[in-house]
Backbone as ProteinMPNN parsed JSONL, in Angstrom:
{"seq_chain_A": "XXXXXXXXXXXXXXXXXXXXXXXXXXXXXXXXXXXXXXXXXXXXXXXXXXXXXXXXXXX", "coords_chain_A": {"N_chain_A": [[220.448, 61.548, 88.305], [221.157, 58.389, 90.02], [221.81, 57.191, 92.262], [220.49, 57.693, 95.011], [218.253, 56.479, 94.678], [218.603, 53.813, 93.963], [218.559, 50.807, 94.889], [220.03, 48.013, 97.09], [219.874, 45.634, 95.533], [220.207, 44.761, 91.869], [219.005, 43.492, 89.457], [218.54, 42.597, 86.128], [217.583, 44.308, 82.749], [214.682, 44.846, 81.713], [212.675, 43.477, 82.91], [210.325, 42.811, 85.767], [210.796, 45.243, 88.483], [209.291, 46.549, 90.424], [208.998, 44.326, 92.956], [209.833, 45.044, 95.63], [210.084, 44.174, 98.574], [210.416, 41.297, 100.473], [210.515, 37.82, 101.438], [212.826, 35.878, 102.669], [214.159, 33.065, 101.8], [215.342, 31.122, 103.668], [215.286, 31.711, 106.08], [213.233, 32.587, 106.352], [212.741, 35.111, 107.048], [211.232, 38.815, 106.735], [212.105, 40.689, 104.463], [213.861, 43.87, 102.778], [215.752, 45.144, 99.798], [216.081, 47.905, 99.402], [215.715, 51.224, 97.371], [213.516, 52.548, 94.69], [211.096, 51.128, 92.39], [211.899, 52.557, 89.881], [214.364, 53.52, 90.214], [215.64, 51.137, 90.546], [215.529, 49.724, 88.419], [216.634, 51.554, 86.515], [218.941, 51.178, 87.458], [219.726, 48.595, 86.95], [219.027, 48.538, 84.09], [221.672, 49.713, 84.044], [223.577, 48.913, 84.733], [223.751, 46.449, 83.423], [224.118, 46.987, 80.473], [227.041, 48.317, 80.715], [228.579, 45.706, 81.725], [228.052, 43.702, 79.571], [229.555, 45.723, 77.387], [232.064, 45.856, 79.035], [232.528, 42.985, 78.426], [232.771, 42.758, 75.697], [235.01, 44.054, 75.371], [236.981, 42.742, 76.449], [237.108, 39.967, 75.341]], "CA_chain_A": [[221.101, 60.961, 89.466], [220.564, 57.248, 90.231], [222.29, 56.303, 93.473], [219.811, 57.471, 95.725], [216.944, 55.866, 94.956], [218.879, 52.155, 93.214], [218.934, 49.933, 95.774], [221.344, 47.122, 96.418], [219.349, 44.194, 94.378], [220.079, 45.334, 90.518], [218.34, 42.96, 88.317], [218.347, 42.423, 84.901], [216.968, 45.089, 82.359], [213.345, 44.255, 80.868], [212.259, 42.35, 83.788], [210.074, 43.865, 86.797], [211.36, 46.047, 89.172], [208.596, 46.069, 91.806], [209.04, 44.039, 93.838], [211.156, 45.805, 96.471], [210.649, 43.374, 99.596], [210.762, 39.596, 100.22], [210.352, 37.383, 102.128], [214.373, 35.07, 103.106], [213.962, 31.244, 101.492], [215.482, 29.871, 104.789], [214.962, 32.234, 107.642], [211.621, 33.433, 106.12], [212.184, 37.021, 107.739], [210.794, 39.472, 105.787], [213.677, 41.98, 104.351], [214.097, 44.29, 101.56], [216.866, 45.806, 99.373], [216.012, 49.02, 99.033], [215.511, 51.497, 96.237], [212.468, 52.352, 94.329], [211.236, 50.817, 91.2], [212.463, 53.342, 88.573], [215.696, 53.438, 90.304], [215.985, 49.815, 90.267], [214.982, 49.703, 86.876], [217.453, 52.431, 85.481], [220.508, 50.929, 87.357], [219.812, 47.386, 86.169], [219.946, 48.679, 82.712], [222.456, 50.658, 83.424], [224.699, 47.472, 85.297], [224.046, 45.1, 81.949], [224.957, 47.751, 79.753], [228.28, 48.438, 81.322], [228.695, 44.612, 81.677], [227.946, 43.734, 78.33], [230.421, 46.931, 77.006], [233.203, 44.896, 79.741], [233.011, 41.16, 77.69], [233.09, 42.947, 74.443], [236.217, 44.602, 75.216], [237.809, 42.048, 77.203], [236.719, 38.688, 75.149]], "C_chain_A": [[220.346, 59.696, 89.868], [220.858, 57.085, 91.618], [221.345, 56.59, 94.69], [218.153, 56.761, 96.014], [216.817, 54.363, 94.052], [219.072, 51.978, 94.482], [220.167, 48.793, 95.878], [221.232, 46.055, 95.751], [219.484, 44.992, 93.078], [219.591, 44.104, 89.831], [218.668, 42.895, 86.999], [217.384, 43.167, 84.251], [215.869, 44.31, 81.866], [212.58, 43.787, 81.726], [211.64, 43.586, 84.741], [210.34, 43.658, 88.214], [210.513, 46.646, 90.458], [208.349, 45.494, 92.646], [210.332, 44.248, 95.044], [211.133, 44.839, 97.914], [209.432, 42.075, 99.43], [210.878, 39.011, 101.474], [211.834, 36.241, 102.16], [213.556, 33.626, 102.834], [213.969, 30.712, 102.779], [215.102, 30.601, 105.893], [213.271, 32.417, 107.718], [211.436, 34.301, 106.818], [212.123, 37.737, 106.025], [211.946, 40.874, 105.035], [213.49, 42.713, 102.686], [215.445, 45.406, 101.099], [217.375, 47.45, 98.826], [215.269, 49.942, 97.736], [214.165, 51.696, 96.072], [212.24, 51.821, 93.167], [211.873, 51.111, 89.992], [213.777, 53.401, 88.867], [216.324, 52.565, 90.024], [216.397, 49.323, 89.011], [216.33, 50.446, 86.172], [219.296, 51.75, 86.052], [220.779, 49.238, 86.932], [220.255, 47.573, 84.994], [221.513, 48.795, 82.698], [223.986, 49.842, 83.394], [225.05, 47.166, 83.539], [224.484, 45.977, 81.125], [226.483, 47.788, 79.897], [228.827, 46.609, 81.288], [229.322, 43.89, 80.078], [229.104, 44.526, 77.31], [232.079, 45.874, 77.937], [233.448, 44.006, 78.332], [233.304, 41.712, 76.347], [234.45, 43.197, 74.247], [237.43, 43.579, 75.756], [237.929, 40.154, 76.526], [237.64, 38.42, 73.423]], "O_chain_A": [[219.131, 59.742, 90.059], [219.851, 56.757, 92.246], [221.359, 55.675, 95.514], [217.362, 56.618, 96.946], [215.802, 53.829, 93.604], [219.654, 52.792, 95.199], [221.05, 48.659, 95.03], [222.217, 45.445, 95.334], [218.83, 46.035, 93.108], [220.701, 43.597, 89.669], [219.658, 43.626, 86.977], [216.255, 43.058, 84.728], [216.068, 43.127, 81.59], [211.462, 43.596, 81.247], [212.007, 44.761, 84.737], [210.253, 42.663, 88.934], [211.11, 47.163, 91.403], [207.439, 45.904, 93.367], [211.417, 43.68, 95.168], [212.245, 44.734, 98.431], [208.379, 41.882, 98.823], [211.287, 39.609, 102.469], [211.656, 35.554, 101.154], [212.597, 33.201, 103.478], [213.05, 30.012, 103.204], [214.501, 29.963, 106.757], [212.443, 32.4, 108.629], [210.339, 34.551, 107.318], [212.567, 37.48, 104.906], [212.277, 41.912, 105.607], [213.07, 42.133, 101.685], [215.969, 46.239, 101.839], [218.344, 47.942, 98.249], [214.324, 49.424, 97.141], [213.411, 51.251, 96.937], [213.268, 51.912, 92.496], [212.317, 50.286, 89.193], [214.538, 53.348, 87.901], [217.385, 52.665, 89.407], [217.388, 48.668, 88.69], [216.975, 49.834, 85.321], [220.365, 51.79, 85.443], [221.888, 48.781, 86.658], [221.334, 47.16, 84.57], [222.34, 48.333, 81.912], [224.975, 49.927, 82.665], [225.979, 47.445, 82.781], [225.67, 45.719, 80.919], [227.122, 47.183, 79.036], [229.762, 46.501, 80.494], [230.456, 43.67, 79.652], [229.534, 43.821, 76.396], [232.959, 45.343, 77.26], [234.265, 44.235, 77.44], [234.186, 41.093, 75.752], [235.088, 42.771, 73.285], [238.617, 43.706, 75.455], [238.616, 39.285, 77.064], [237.559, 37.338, 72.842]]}, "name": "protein", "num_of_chains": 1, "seq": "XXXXXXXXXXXXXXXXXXXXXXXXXXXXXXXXXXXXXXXXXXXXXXXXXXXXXXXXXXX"}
């Protein structure tokens, strides 16, 4: 079970998945998107996968 612990930033697989909060370019408040790393991590893959599987079928 992923959905409780993916947040709403998904990322790109391979890439890291720790950094869970941030600081806003223009407001510069401090905010974050949730999630924990491994969650992050497994629904990124799990996005581009699914993505990827889309353009093949659709291109």
């Amino acid at each position: 079970m992923i959905g409780p612990v993916a947040g709403h930033a998904i990322g790109l697989p391979n890439l890291p998945s720790t950094q869970l909060a941030r600081v806003h370019p223009v407001s510069g408040v401090p905010y974050t998107n949730g999630g924990t790393p491994w969650g992050n991590a497994v629904a990124g893959r799990n996005s581009f996968e699914q993505t990827v599987e889309f353009l093949h079928r659709h291109s």
